[in-house]
């Protein structure tokens, strides 16, 4: 089973982001971690990153058309992109929102997620394990 893992803006630069918030893994190391966690659960992960709203929307359209489950870290788009929310809503397979940090424990502007309302569920605050937990939740969901 394929799973599309979408990462939003600035996640490709984890190497220079605040490691006290985002941890020590570089983006390539995060991709490796997620790919391995997916393989361990029998998934084939297609892990992508974009800084562009329109590219992410195109990927969500593809997932909607191919009925592919999605794990998405929309990064800053989480807090204001109604366009990504509307595209994510088209995905009828499970769609899980993940965050490395816990946005609810951070600045007030991060307390709003315009994605959570259409997501199957949201996992945040566990670093890279947020993705592994999302994959586990997905595996359980798809067995039902
Ligand atoms: C993030 C949290 C967002 O608020 C932030 O804009 C990000 C990363 C996270 O994974 O913790 O870029 O989505």
mmCIF file of N, CA and C and ligand atoms in Angstrom:
data_model
loop_
_atom_site.group_PDB
_atom_site.id
_atom_site.type_symbol
_atom_site.label_atom_id
_atom_site.label_comp_id
_atom_site.label_asym_id
_atom_site.label_seq_id
_atom_site.Cartn_x
_atom_site.Cartn_y
_atom_site.Cartn_z
ATOM 1 N N UNK A 1 0.851 -1.207 0.000
ATOM 2 C CA UNK A 1 0.000 0.000 0.000
ATOM 3 C C UNK A 1 0.878 1.245 0.000
ATOM 4 N N UNK A 2 0.522 2.151 -0.904
ATOM 5 C CA UNK A 2 1.294 3.400 -0.970
ATOM 6 C C UNK A 2 0.766 4.422 0.037
ATOM 7 N N UNK A 3 1.653 5.259 0.530
ATOM 8 C CA UNK A 3 1.253 6.400 1.349
ATOM 9 C C UNK A 3 2.069 7.606 0.882
ATOM 10 N N UNK A 4 1.352 8.700 0.675
ATOM 11 C CA UNK A 4 2.020 9.934 0.252
ATOM 12 C C UNK A 4 2.295 10.770 1.505
ATOM 13 N N UNK A 5 3.553 11.121 1.700
ATOM 14 C CA UNK A 5 3.937 11.929 2.862
ATOM 15 C C UNK A 5 4.375 13.296 2.343
ATOM 16 N N UNK A 6 3.593 14.308 2.687
ATOM 17 C CA UNK A 6 3.840 15.663 2.157
ATOM 18 C C UNK A 6 4.378 16.557 3.275
ATOM 19 N N UNK A 7 5.464 17.220 2.977
ATOM 20 C CA UNK A 7 6.057 18.187 3.919
ATOM 21 C C UNK A 7 6.028 19.577 3.310
ATOM 22 N N UNK A 8 5.589 20.533 4.116
ATOM 23 C CA UNK A 8 5.437 21.901 3.630
ATOM 24 C C UNK A 8 6.691 22.749 3.778
ATOM 25 N N UNK A 9 6.508 24.063 3.689
ATOM 26 C CA UNK A 9 7.628 24.992 3.573
ATOM 27 C C UNK A 9 8.606 24.959 4.745
ATOM 28 N N UNK A 10 9.860 25.113 4.382
ATOM 29 C CA UNK A 10 10.993 25.230 5.313
ATOM 30 C C UNK A 10 11.394 23.924 5.987
ATOM 31 N N UNK A 11 10.627 22.854 5.768
ATOM 32 C CA UNK A 11 11.012 21.596 6.411
ATOM 33 C C UNK A 11 12.267 21.002 5.768
ATOM 34 N N UNK A 12 12.565 21.415 4.555
ATOM 35 C CA UNK A 12 13.799 20.932 3.908
ATOM 36 C C UNK A 12 15.041 21.524 4.577
ATOM 37 N N UNK A 13 14.839 22.552 5.422
ATOM 38 C CA UNK A 13 15.976 23.220 6.057
ATOM 39 C C UNK A 13 16.021 22.973 7.572
ATOM 40 N N UNK A 14 15.648 21.754 7.959
ATOM 41 C CA UNK A 14 15.716 21.404 9.382
ATOM 42 C C UNK A 14 17.132 21.546 9.919
ATOM 43 N N UNK A 15 18.110 21.437 9.002
ATOM 44 C CA UNK A 15 19.513 21.558 9.426
ATOM 45 C C UNK A 15 19.826 22.923 10.031
ATOM 46 N N UNK A 16 19.068 23.963 9.599
ATOM 47 C CA UNK A 16 19.355 25.296 10.145
ATOM 48 C C UNK A 16 18.180 25.871 10.948
ATOM 49 N N UNK A 17 17.127 25.065 11.144
ATOM 50 C CA UNK A 17 16.030 25.550 11.999
ATOM 51 C C UNK A 17 16.374 25.264 13.463
ATOM 52 N N UNK A 18 15.584 25.812 14.366
ATOM 53 C CA UNK A 18 15.882 25.732 15.802
ATOM 54 C C UNK A 18 15.780 24.271 16.286
ATOM 55 N N UNK A 19 16.927 23.691 16.599
ATOM 56 C CA UNK A 19 16.934 22.265 16.964
ATOM 57 C C UNK A 19 16.280 22.027 18.328
ATOM 58 N N UNK A 20 16.147 23.097 19.143
ATOM 59 C CA UNK A 20 15.462 22.899 20.426
ATOM 60 C C UNK A 20 13.954 22.728 20.198
ATOM 61 N N UNK A 21 13.484 23.131 19.022
ATOM 62 C CA UNK A 21 12.065 22.958 18.673
ATOM 63 C C UNK A 21 11.873 21.771 17.732
ATOM 64 N N UNK A 22 12.748 21.666 16.739
ATOM 65 C CA UNK A 22 12.527 20.676 15.671
ATOM 66 C C UNK A 22 13.414 19.449 15.763
ATOM 67 N N UNK A 23 14.327 19.428 16.733
ATOM 68 C CA UNK A 23 15.184 18.263 16.886
ATOM 69 C C UNK A 23 16.415 18.322 15.992
ATOM 70 N N UNK A 24 17.153 17.228 16.022
ATOM 71 C CA UNK A 24 18.485 17.209 15.400
ATOM 72 C C UNK A 24 18.520 16.581 14.011
ATOM 73 N N UNK A 25 17.416 15.997 13.577
ATOM 74 C CA UNK A 25 17.462 15.322 12.278
ATOM 75 C C UNK A 25 17.446 16.331 11.140
ATOM 76 N N UNK A 26 18.306 16.107 10.169
ATOM 77 C CA UNK A 26 18.249 16.908 8.936
ATOM 78 C C UNK A 26 17.037 16.419 8.125
ATOM 79 N N UNK A 27 16.662 17.165 7.082
ATOM 80 C CA UNK A 27 15.532 16.704 6.269
ATOM 81 C C UNK A 27 15.827 15.351 5.607
ATOM 82 N N UNK A 28 17.015 15.155 4.998
ATOM 83 C CA UNK A 28 17.281 13.832 4.406
ATOM 84 C C UNK A 28 17.186 12.703 5.450
ATOM 85 N N UNK A 29 17.640 12.979 6.683
ATOM 86 C CA UNK A 29 17.556 11.949 7.735
ATOM 87 C C UNK A 29 16.095 11.694 8.116
ATOM 88 N N UNK A 30 15.282 12.760 8.110
ATOM 89 C CA UNK A 30 13.842 12.585 8.393
ATOM 90 C C UNK A 30 13.195 11.714 7.309
ATOM 91 N N UNK A 31 13.554 11.977 6.068
ATOM 92 C CA UNK A 31 12.998 11.184 4.954
ATOM 93 C C UNK A 31 13.373 9.707 5.136
ATOM 94 N N UNK A 32 14.625 9.472 5.508
ATOM 95 C CA UNK A 32 15.082 8.086 5.707
ATOM 96 C C UNK A 32 14.307 7.423 6.857
ATOM 97 N N UNK A 33 14.130 8.182 7.944
ATOM 98 C CA UNK A 33 13.402 7.668 9.110
ATOM 99 C C UNK A 33 11.962 7.298 8.737
ATOM 100 N N UNK A 34 11.311 8.200 8.013
ATOM 101 C CA UNK A 34 9.897 7.981 7.647
ATOM 102 C C UNK A 34 9.783 6.806 6.666
ATOM 103 N N UNK A 35 10.713 6.761 5.717
ATOM 104 C CA UNK A 35 10.679 5.686 4.713
ATOM 105 C C UNK A 35 10.851 4.330 5.399
ATOM 106 N N UNK A 36 11.779 4.260 6.365
ATOM 107 C CA UNK A 36 12.023 2.996 7.078
ATOM 108 C C UNK A 36 10.822 2.621 7.950
ATOM 109 N N UNK A 37 10.258 3.623 8.645
ATOM 110 C CA UNK A 37 9.087 3.346 9.499
ATOM 111 C C UNK A 37 7.931 2.827 8.644
ATOM 112 N N UNK A 38 7.786 3.390 7.452
ATOM 113 C CA UNK A 38 6.724 2.947 6.541
ATOM 114 C C UNK A 38 6.989 1.515 6.074
ATOM 115 N N UNK A 39 8.216 1.247 5.672
ATOM 116 C CA UNK A 39 8.573 -0.105 5.198
ATOM 117 C C UNK A 39 8.298 -1.134 6.288
ATOM 118 N N UNK A 40 8.659 -0.798 7.535
ATOM 119 C CA UNK A 40 8.453 -1.728 8.658
ATOM 120 C C UNK A 40 6.978 -2.096 8.830
ATOM 121 N N UNK A 41 6.097 -1.190 8.405
ATOM 122 C CA UNK A 41 4.652 -1.445 8.548
ATOM 123 C C UNK A 41 4.039 -1.953 7.242
ATOM 124 N N UNK A 42 4.884 -2.186 6.247
ATOM 125 C CA UNK A 42 4.389 -2.722 4.975
ATOM 126 C C UNK A 42 3.897 -1.665 4.007
ATOM 127 N N UNK A 43 4.220 -0.391 4.266
ATOM 128 C CA UNK A 43 3.838 0.688 3.346
ATOM 129 C C UNK A 43 4.995 1.033 2.423
ATOM 130 N N UNK A 44 4.641 1.589 1.277
ATOM 131 C CA UNK A 44 5.651 2.185 0.398
ATOM 132 C C UNK A 44 5.428 3.699 0.472
ATOM 133 N N UNK A 45 6.368 4.396 1.125
ATOM 134 C CA UNK A 45 6.180 5.842 1.336
ATOM 135 C C UNK A 45 6.783 6.642 0.188
ATOM 136 N N UNK A 46 6.013 7.591 -0.276
ATOM 137 C CA UNK A 46 6.486 8.556 -1.271
ATOM 138 C C UNK A 46 6.585 9.889 -0.517
ATOM 139 N N UNK A 47 7.802 10.244 -0.124
ATOM 140 C CA UNK A 47 7.990 11.396 0.770
ATOM 141 C C UNK A 47 8.417 12.606 -0.057
ATOM 142 N N UNK A 48 7.627 13.670 0.023
ATOM 143 C CA UNK A 48 7.895 14.872 -0.787
ATOM 144 C C UNK A 48 7.922 16.118 0.090
ATOM 145 N N UNK A 49 8.582 17.145 -0.422
ATOM 146 C CA UNK A 49 8.605 18.447 0.284
ATOM 147 C C UNK A 49 8.460 19.551 -0.740
ATOM 148 N N UNK A 50 7.691 20.572 -0.379
ATOM 149 C CA UNK A 50 7.601 21.740 -1.248
ATOM 150 C C UNK A 50 7.398 22.995 -0.410
ATOM 151 N N UNK A 51 7.950 24.092 -0.916
ATOM 152 C CA UNK A 51 7.725 25.396 -0.299
ATOM 153 C C UNK A 51 6.546 26.107 -0.969
ATOM 154 N N UNK A 52 5.945 25.429 -1.968
ATOM 155 C CA UNK A 52 4.919 26.109 -2.776
ATOM 156 C C UNK A 52 3.529 25.509 -2.571
ATOM 157 N N UNK A 53 2.605 26.384 -2.242
ATOM 158 C CA UNK A 53 1.226 25.975 -2.011
ATOM 159 C C UNK A 53 0.657 25.228 -3.228
ATOM 160 N N UNK A 54 0.902 25.769 -4.430
ATOM 161 C CA UNK A 54 0.277 25.183 -5.621
ATOM 162 C C UNK A 54 0.796 23.773 -5.873
ATOM 163 N N UNK A 55 2.064 23.524 -5.585
ATOM 164 C CA UNK A 55 2.617 22.183 -5.801
ATOM 165 C C UNK A 55 1.977 21.194 -4.816
ATOM 166 N N UNK A 56 1.831 21.623 -3.576
ATOM 167 C CA UNK A 56 1.209 20.752 -2.564
ATOM 168 C C UNK A 56 -0.245 20.456 -2.950
ATOM 169 N N UNK A 57 -0.933 21.469 -3.450
ATOM 170 C CA UNK A 57 -2.328 21.273 -3.877
ATOM 171 C C UNK A 57 -2.393 20.243 -5.014
ATOM 172 N N UNK A 58 -1.456 20.333 -5.960
ATOM 173 C CA UNK A 58 -1.404 19.357 -7.068
ATOM 174 C C UNK A 58 -1.193 17.941 -6.544
ATOM 175 N N UNK A 59 -0.321 17.793 -5.548
ATOM 176 C CA UNK A 59 -0.065 16.462 -4.974
ATOM 177 C C UNK A 59 -1.317 15.936 -4.258
ATOM 178 N N UNK A 60 -2.048 16.822 -3.593
ATOM 179 C CA UNK A 60 -3.285 16.387 -2.920
ATOM 180 C C UNK A 60 -4.335 15.965 -3.957
ATOM 181 N N UNK A 61 -4.386 16.678 -5.084
ATOM 182 C CA UNK A 61 -5.305 16.267 -6.163
ATOM 183 C C UNK A 61 -4.947 14.868 -6.661
ATOM 184 N N UNK A 62 -3.640 14.618 -6.831
ATOM 185 C CA UNK A 62 -3.199 13.278 -7.272
ATOM 186 C C UNK A 62 -3.635 12.221 -6.266
ATOM 187 N N UNK A 63 -3.454 12.513 -4.968
ATOM 188 C CA UNK A 63 -3.835 11.550 -3.928
ATOM 189 C C UNK A 63 -5.342 11.312 -3.946
ATOM 190 N N UNK A 64 -6.105 12.387 -4.175
ATOM 191 C CA UNK A 64 -7.569 12.243 -4.244
ATOM 192 C C UNK A 64 -7.936 11.332 -5.417
ATOM 193 N N UNK A 65 -7.314 11.558 -6.581
ATOM 194 C CA UNK A 65 -7.636 10.771 -7.780
ATOM 195 C C UNK A 65 -7.224 9.314 -7.627
ATOM 196 N N UNK A 66 -6.091 9.085 -6.982
ATOM 197 C CA UNK A 66 -5.574 7.711 -6.879
ATOM 198 C C UNK A 66 -5.978 7.029 -5.569
ATOM 199 N N UNK A 67 -6.797 7.740 -4.768
ATOM 200 C CA UNK A 67 -7.278 7.203 -3.471
ATOM 201 C C UNK A 67 -6.115 6.768 -2.560
ATOM 202 N N UNK A 68 -5.056 7.544 -2.602
ATOM 203 C CA UNK A 68 -3.862 7.249 -1.796
ATOM 204 C C UNK A 68 -3.977 7.929 -0.427
ATOM 205 N N UNK A 69 -3.723 7.183 0.679
ATOM 206 C CA UNK A 69 -3.703 7.843 1.984
ATOM 207 C C UNK A 69 -2.552 8.846 2.087
ATOM 208 N N UNK A 70 -2.771 9.875 2.904
ATOM 209 C CA UNK A 70 -1.809 10.976 2.999
ATOM 210 C C UNK A 70 -1.445 11.239 4.452
ATOM 211 N N UNK A 71 -0.154 11.452 4.671
ATOM 212 C CA UNK A 71 0.320 12.042 5.927
ATOM 213 C C UNK A 71 0.907 13.385 5.528
ATOM 214 N N UNK A 72 0.425 14.448 6.158
ATOM 215 C CA UNK A 72 0.873 15.788 5.739
ATOM 216 C C UNK A 72 1.327 16.611 6.932
ATOM 217 N N UNK A 73 2.530 17.176 6.790
ATOM 218 C CA UNK A 73 2.973 18.233 7.701
ATOM 219 C C UNK A 73 2.907 19.521 6.874
ATOM 220 N N UNK A 74 1.826 20.265 7.011
ATOM 221 C CA UNK A 74 1.674 21.458 6.162
ATOM 222 C C UNK A 74 2.572 22.617 6.594
ATOM 223 N N UNK A 75 3.333 22.436 7.684
ATOM 224 C CA UNK A 75 4.229 23.474 8.211
ATOM 225 C C UNK A 75 3.435 24.777 8.399
ATOM 226 N N UNK A 76 3.990 25.918 8.012
ATOM 227 C CA UNK A 76 3.294 27.185 8.276
ATOM 228 C C UNK A 76 1.951 27.279 7.548
ATOM 229 N N UNK A 77 1.786 26.534 6.428
ATOM 230 C CA UNK A 77 0.492 26.565 5.722
ATOM 231 C C UNK A 77 -0.646 26.058 6.620
ATOM 232 N N UNK A 78 -0.282 25.242 7.627
ATOM 233 C CA UNK A 78 -1.273 24.738 8.592
ATOM 234 C C UNK A 78 -2.186 25.848 9.083
ATOM 235 N N UNK A 79 -1.571 27.003 9.316
ATOM 236 C CA UNK A 79 -2.243 28.041 10.086
ATOM 237 C C UNK A 79 -3.110 28.978 9.252
ATOM 238 N N UNK A 80 -2.973 28.907 7.905
ATOM 239 C CA UNK A 80 -3.752 29.876 7.112
ATOM 240 C C UNK A 80 -4.130 29.454 5.707
ATOM 241 N N UNK A 81 -3.704 28.268 5.248
ATOM 242 C CA UNK A 81 -3.978 27.963 3.831
ATOM 243 C C UNK A 81 -5.319 27.257 3.644
ATOM 244 N N UNK A 82 -6.341 28.069 3.343
ATOM 245 C CA UNK A 82 -7.652 27.482 3.037
ATOM 246 C C UNK A 82 -7.593 26.699 1.737
ATOM 247 N N UNK A 83 -6.674 27.069 0.843
ATOM 248 C CA UNK A 83 -6.546 26.359 -0.434
ATOM 249 C C UNK A 83 -6.038 24.932 -0.203
ATOM 250 N N UNK A 84 -5.078 24.794 0.714
ATOM 251 C CA UNK A 84 -4.597 23.436 1.032
ATOM 252 C C UNK A 84 -5.675 22.666 1.788
ATOM 253 N N UNK A 85 -6.387 23.341 2.658
ATOM 254 C CA UNK A 85 -7.495 22.666 3.355
ATOM 255 C C UNK A 85 -8.520 22.127 2.364
ATOM 256 N N UNK A 86 -8.921 22.966 1.395
ATOM 257 C CA UNK A 86 -9.934 22.535 0.427
ATOM 258 C C UNK A 86 -9.429 21.367 -0.411
ATOM 259 N N UNK A 87 -8.138 21.391 -0.778
ATOM 260 C CA UNK A 87 -7.569 20.283 -1.552
ATOM 261 C C UNK A 87 -7.484 19.019 -0.690
ATOM 262 N N UNK A 88 -7.106 19.189 0.573
ATOM 263 C CA UNK A 88 -6.988 18.033 1.474
ATOM 264 C C UNK A 88 -8.353 17.379 1.700
ATOM 265 N N UNK A 89 -9.382 18.205 1.676
ATOM 266 C CA UNK A 89 -10.740 17.693 1.885
ATOM 267 C C UNK A 89 -11.187 16.772 0.742
ATOM 268 N N UNK A 90 -10.532 16.890 -0.423
ATOM 269 C CA UNK A 90 -10.885 16.048 -1.568
ATOM 270 C C UNK A 90 -10.357 14.624 -1.419
ATOM 271 N N UNK A 91 -9.397 14.451 -0.497
ATOM 272 C CA UNK A 91 -8.787 13.125 -0.299
ATOM 273 C C UNK A 91 -9.739 12.300 0.557
ATOM 274 N N UNK A 92 -10.280 11.236 -0.016
ATOM 275 C CA UNK A 92 -11.261 10.435 0.732
ATOM 276 C C UNK A 92 -10.600 9.286 1.498
ATOM 277 N N UNK A 93 -9.380 8.928 1.122
ATOM 278 C CA UNK A 93 -8.598 7.983 1.942
ATOM 279 C C UNK A 93 -8.189 8.737 3.213
ATOM 280 N N UNK A 94 -7.747 8.020 4.268
ATOM 281 C CA UNK A 94 -7.329 8.734 5.487
ATOM 282 C C UNK A 94 -6.253 9.776 5.200
ATOM 283 N N UNK A 95 -6.359 10.897 5.887
ATOM 284 C CA UNK A 95 -5.361 11.974 5.780
ATOM 285 C C UNK A 95 -5.017 12.397 7.201
ATOM 286 N N UNK A 96 -3.760 12.220 7.571
ATOM 287 C CA UNK A 96 -3.333 12.513 8.941
ATOM 288 C C UNK A 96 -2.385 13.709 8.927
ATOM 289 N N UNK A 97 -2.709 14.689 9.779
ATOM 290 C CA UNK A 97 -1.876 15.899 9.924
ATOM 291 C C UNK A 97 -0.818 15.620 10.994
ATOM 292 N N UNK A 98 0.419 15.920 10.671
ATOM 293 C CA UNK A 98 1.479 15.721 11.668
ATOM 294 C C UNK A 98 2.320 16.985 11.832
ATOM 295 N N UNK A 99 2.916 17.109 13.017
ATOM 296 C CA UNK A 99 3.871 18.186 13.306
ATOM 297 C C UNK A 99 5.002 17.630 14.147
ATOM 298 N N UNK A 100 6.190 18.109 13.867
ATOM 299 C CA UNK A 100 7.341 17.723 14.685
ATOM 300 C C UNK A 100 7.186 18.300 16.086
ATOM 301 N N UNK A 101 6.869 19.601 16.139
ATOM 302 C CA UNK A 101 6.676 20.275 17.425
ATOM 303 C C UNK A 101 5.203 20.169 17.829
ATOM 304 N N UNK A 102 4.888 20.702 19.005
ATOM 305 C CA UNK A 102 3.493 20.786 19.428
ATOM 306 C C UNK A 102 3.045 22.235 19.224
ATOM 307 N N UNK A 103 2.376 22.531 18.113
ATOM 308 C CA UNK A 103 2.024 23.926 17.826
ATOM 309 C C UNK A 103 1.189 24.576 18.928
ATOM 310 N N UNK A 104 0.426 23.762 19.659
ATOM 311 C CA UNK A 104 -0.436 24.329 20.715
ATOM 312 C C UNK A 104 0.369 24.820 21.908
ATOM 313 N N UNK A 105 1.616 24.403 21.996
ATOM 314 C CA UNK A 105 2.471 24.846 23.102
ATOM 315 C C UNK A 105 3.381 25.992 22.669
ATOM 316 N N UNK A 106 3.106 26.550 21.483
ATOM 317 C CA UNK A 106 3.986 27.594 20.944
ATOM 318 C C UNK A 106 3.215 28.916 20.775
ATOM 319 N N UNK A 107 3.701 29.789 19.890
ATOM 320 C CA UNK A 107 3.077 31.109 19.725
ATOM 321 C C UNK A 107 1.591 30.961 19.365
ATOM 322 N N UNK A 108 0.839 31.998 19.703
ATOM 323 C CA UNK A 108 -0.606 31.917 19.528
ATOM 324 C C UNK A 108 -1.028 31.685 18.066
ATOM 325 N N UNK A 109 -0.270 32.284 17.115
ATOM 326 C CA UNK A 109 -0.693 32.106 15.717
ATOM 327 C C UNK A 109 -0.623 30.646 15.282
ATOM 328 N N UNK A 110 0.163 29.834 16.031
ATOM 329 C CA UNK A 110 0.264 28.416 15.672
ATOM 330 C C UNK A 110 -0.855 27.582 16.301
ATOM 331 N N UNK A 111 -1.693 28.204 17.125
ATOM 332 C CA UNK A 111 -2.754 27.445 17.801
ATOM 333 C C UNK A 111 -3.907 27.134 16.859
ATOM 334 N N UNK A 112 -3.973 27.871 15.739
ATOM 335 C CA UNK A 112 -5.027 27.599 14.759
ATOM 336 C C UNK A 112 -4.491 26.668 13.686
ATOM 337 N N UNK A 113 -5.226 25.583 13.450
ATOM 338 C CA UNK A 113 -4.949 24.763 12.269
ATOM 339 C C UNK A 113 -6.203 24.771 11.416
ATOM 340 N N UNK A 114 -6.055 25.214 10.163
ATOM 341 C CA UNK A 114 -7.213 25.177 9.267
ATOM 342 C C UNK A 114 -7.324 23.798 8.616
ATOM 343 N N UNK A 115 -6.361 22.923 8.908
ATOM 344 C CA UNK A 115 -6.339 21.571 8.314
ATOM 345 C C UNK A 115 -7.023 20.556 9.233
ATOM 346 N N UNK A 116 -6.857 20.719 10.547
ATOM 347 C CA UNK A 116 -7.336 19.694 11.496
ATOM 348 C C UNK A 116 -8.800 19.314 11.283
ATOM 349 N N UNK A 117 -9.624 20.295 10.938
ATOM 350 C CA UNK A 117 -11.064 20.045 10.800
ATOM 351 C C UNK A 117 -11.428 19.067 9.694
ATOM 352 N N UNK A 118 -10.529 18.896 8.724
ATOM 353 C CA UNK A 118 -10.833 17.930 7.645
ATOM 354 C C UNK A 118 -9.892 16.715 7.721
ATOM 355 N N UNK A 119 -8.984 16.701 8.693
ATOM 356 C CA UNK A 119 -8.050 15.568 8.815
ATOM 357 C C UNK A 119 -8.720 14.414 9.557
ATOM 358 N N UNK A 120 -8.261 13.205 9.274
ATOM 359 C CA UNK A 120 -8.729 12.048 10.041
ATOM 360 C C UNK A 120 -8.275 12.193 11.483
ATOM 361 N N UNK A 121 -7.082 12.715 11.669
ATOM 362 C CA UNK A 121 -6.546 12.956 13.009
ATOM 363 C C UNK A 121 -5.285 13.776 12.914
ATOM 364 N N UNK A 122 -4.844 14.269 14.050
ATOM 365 C CA UNK A 122 -3.656 15.131 14.095
ATOM 366 C C UNK A 122 -2.699 14.620 15.177
ATOM 367 N N UNK A 123 -1.411 14.563 14.837
ATOM 368 C CA UNK A 123 -0.395 14.118 15.796
ATOM 369 C C UNK A 123 0.736 15.136 15.792
ATOM 370 N N UNK A 124 1.073 15.676 16.962
ATOM 371 C CA UNK A 124 2.147 16.664 17.014
ATOM 372 C C UNK A 124 2.902 16.578 18.319
ATOM 373 N N UNK A 125 4.145 17.005 18.269
ATOM 374 C CA UNK A 125 4.920 17.144 19.494
ATOM 375 C C UNK A 125 5.898 16.018 19.763
ATOM 376 N N UNK A 126 5.970 15.051 18.865
ATOM 377 C CA UNK A 126 6.818 13.882 19.113
ATOM 378 C C UNK A 126 8.034 13.819 18.198
ATOM 379 N N UNK A 127 8.370 14.949 17.586
ATOM 380 C CA UNK A 127 9.497 14.926 16.661
ATOM 381 C C UNK A 127 9.198 13.974 15.513
ATOM 382 N N UNK A 128 10.225 13.304 14.988
ATOM 383 C CA UNK A 128 10.013 12.374 13.876
ATOM 384 C C UNK A 128 9.019 11.265 14.222
ATOM 385 N N UNK A 129 8.908 10.943 15.526
ATOM 386 C CA UNK A 129 7.943 9.906 15.923
ATOM 387 C C UNK A 129 6.501 10.309 15.609
ATOM 388 N N UNK A 130 6.229 11.603 15.434
ATOM 389 C CA UNK A 130 4.874 11.999 15.013
ATOM 390 C C UNK A 130 4.510 11.295 13.698
ATOM 391 N N UNK A 131 5.492 11.201 12.799
ATOM 392 C CA UNK A 131 5.248 10.531 11.505
ATOM 393 C C UNK A 131 5.079 9.019 11.712
ATOM 394 N N UNK A 132 5.934 8.437 12.590
ATOM 395 C CA UNK A 132 5.848 6.992 12.834
ATOM 396 C C UNK A 132 4.504 6.644 13.477
ATOM 397 N N UNK A 133 4.053 7.509 14.403
ATOM 398 C CA UNK A 133 2.749 7.277 15.052
ATOM 399 C C UNK A 133 1.614 7.399 14.047
ATOM 400 N N UNK A 134 1.754 8.345 13.131
ATOM 401 C CA UNK A 134 0.733 8.505 12.088
ATOM 402 C C UNK A 134 0.680 7.269 11.190
ATOM 403 N N UNK A 135 1.849 6.725 10.869
ATOM 404 C CA UNK A 135 1.891 5.508 10.037
ATOM 405 C C UNK A 135 1.234 4.339 10.767
ATOM 406 N N UNK A 136 1.488 4.241 12.082
ATOM 407 C CA UNK A 136 0.864 3.161 12.874
ATOM 408 C C UNK A 136 -0.647 3.329 12.896
ATOM 409 N N UNK A 137 -1.095 4.561 13.102
ATOM 410 C CA UNK A 137 -2.540 4.828 13.119
ATOM 411 C C UNK A 137 -3.153 4.476 11.769
ATOM 412 N N UNK A 138 -2.437 4.805 10.710
ATOM 413 C CA UNK A 138 -2.918 4.516 9.359
ATOM 414 C C UNK A 138 -3.041 3.008 9.138
ATOM 415 N N UNK A 139 -2.013 2.271 9.581
ATOM 416 C CA UNK A 139 -2.029 0.812 9.421
ATOM 417 C C UNK A 139 -3.246 0.227 10.139
ATOM 418 N N UNK A 140 -3.512 0.722 11.346
ATOM 419 C CA UNK A 140 -4.665 0.224 12.121
ATOM 420 C C UNK A 140 -5.968 0.565 11.410
ATOM 421 N N UNK A 141 -6.052 1.807 10.947
ATOM 422 C CA UNK A 141 -7.272 2.253 10.260
ATOM 423 C C UNK A 141 -7.566 1.416 9.028
ATOM 424 N N UNK A 142 -6.515 1.125 8.250
ATOM 425 C CA UNK A 142 -6.713 0.440 6.982
ATOM 426 C C UNK A 142 -7.029 -1.038 7.168
ATOM 427 N N UNK A 143 -6.700 -1.575 8.361
ATOM 428 C CA UNK A 143 -7.023 -2.984 8.666
ATOM 429 C C UNK A 143 -8.507 -3.145 8.978
ATOM 430 N N UNK A 144 -9.135 -2.037 9.409
ATOM 431 C CA UNK A 144 -10.543 -2.111 9.854
ATOM 432 C C UNK A 144 -11.485 -2.320 8.679
HETATM 433 C C1 LIG B 1 5.506 22.572 12.104
HETATM 434 C C2 LIG B 1 4.872 23.615 13.025
HETATM 435 C C3 LIG B 1 4.485 24.858 12.265
HETATM 436 O O1 LIG B 1 3.909 25.816 13.130
HETATM 437 C C4 LIG B 1 5.707 25.493 11.620
HETATM 438 O O2 LIG B 1 5.344 26.593 10.825
HETATM 439 C C5 LIG B 1 6.523 24.520 10.837
HETATM 440 C C6 LIG B 1 6.683 23.160 11.328
HETATM 441 C C7 LIG B 1 6.043 21.356 12.880
HETATM 442 O O3 LIG B 1 6.312 20.337 12.239
HETATM 443 O O4 LIG B 1 6.215 21.413 14.089
HETATM 444 O O5 LIG B 1 7.161 24.877 9.856
HETATM 445 O O6 LIG B 1 4.530 22.116 11.203
#
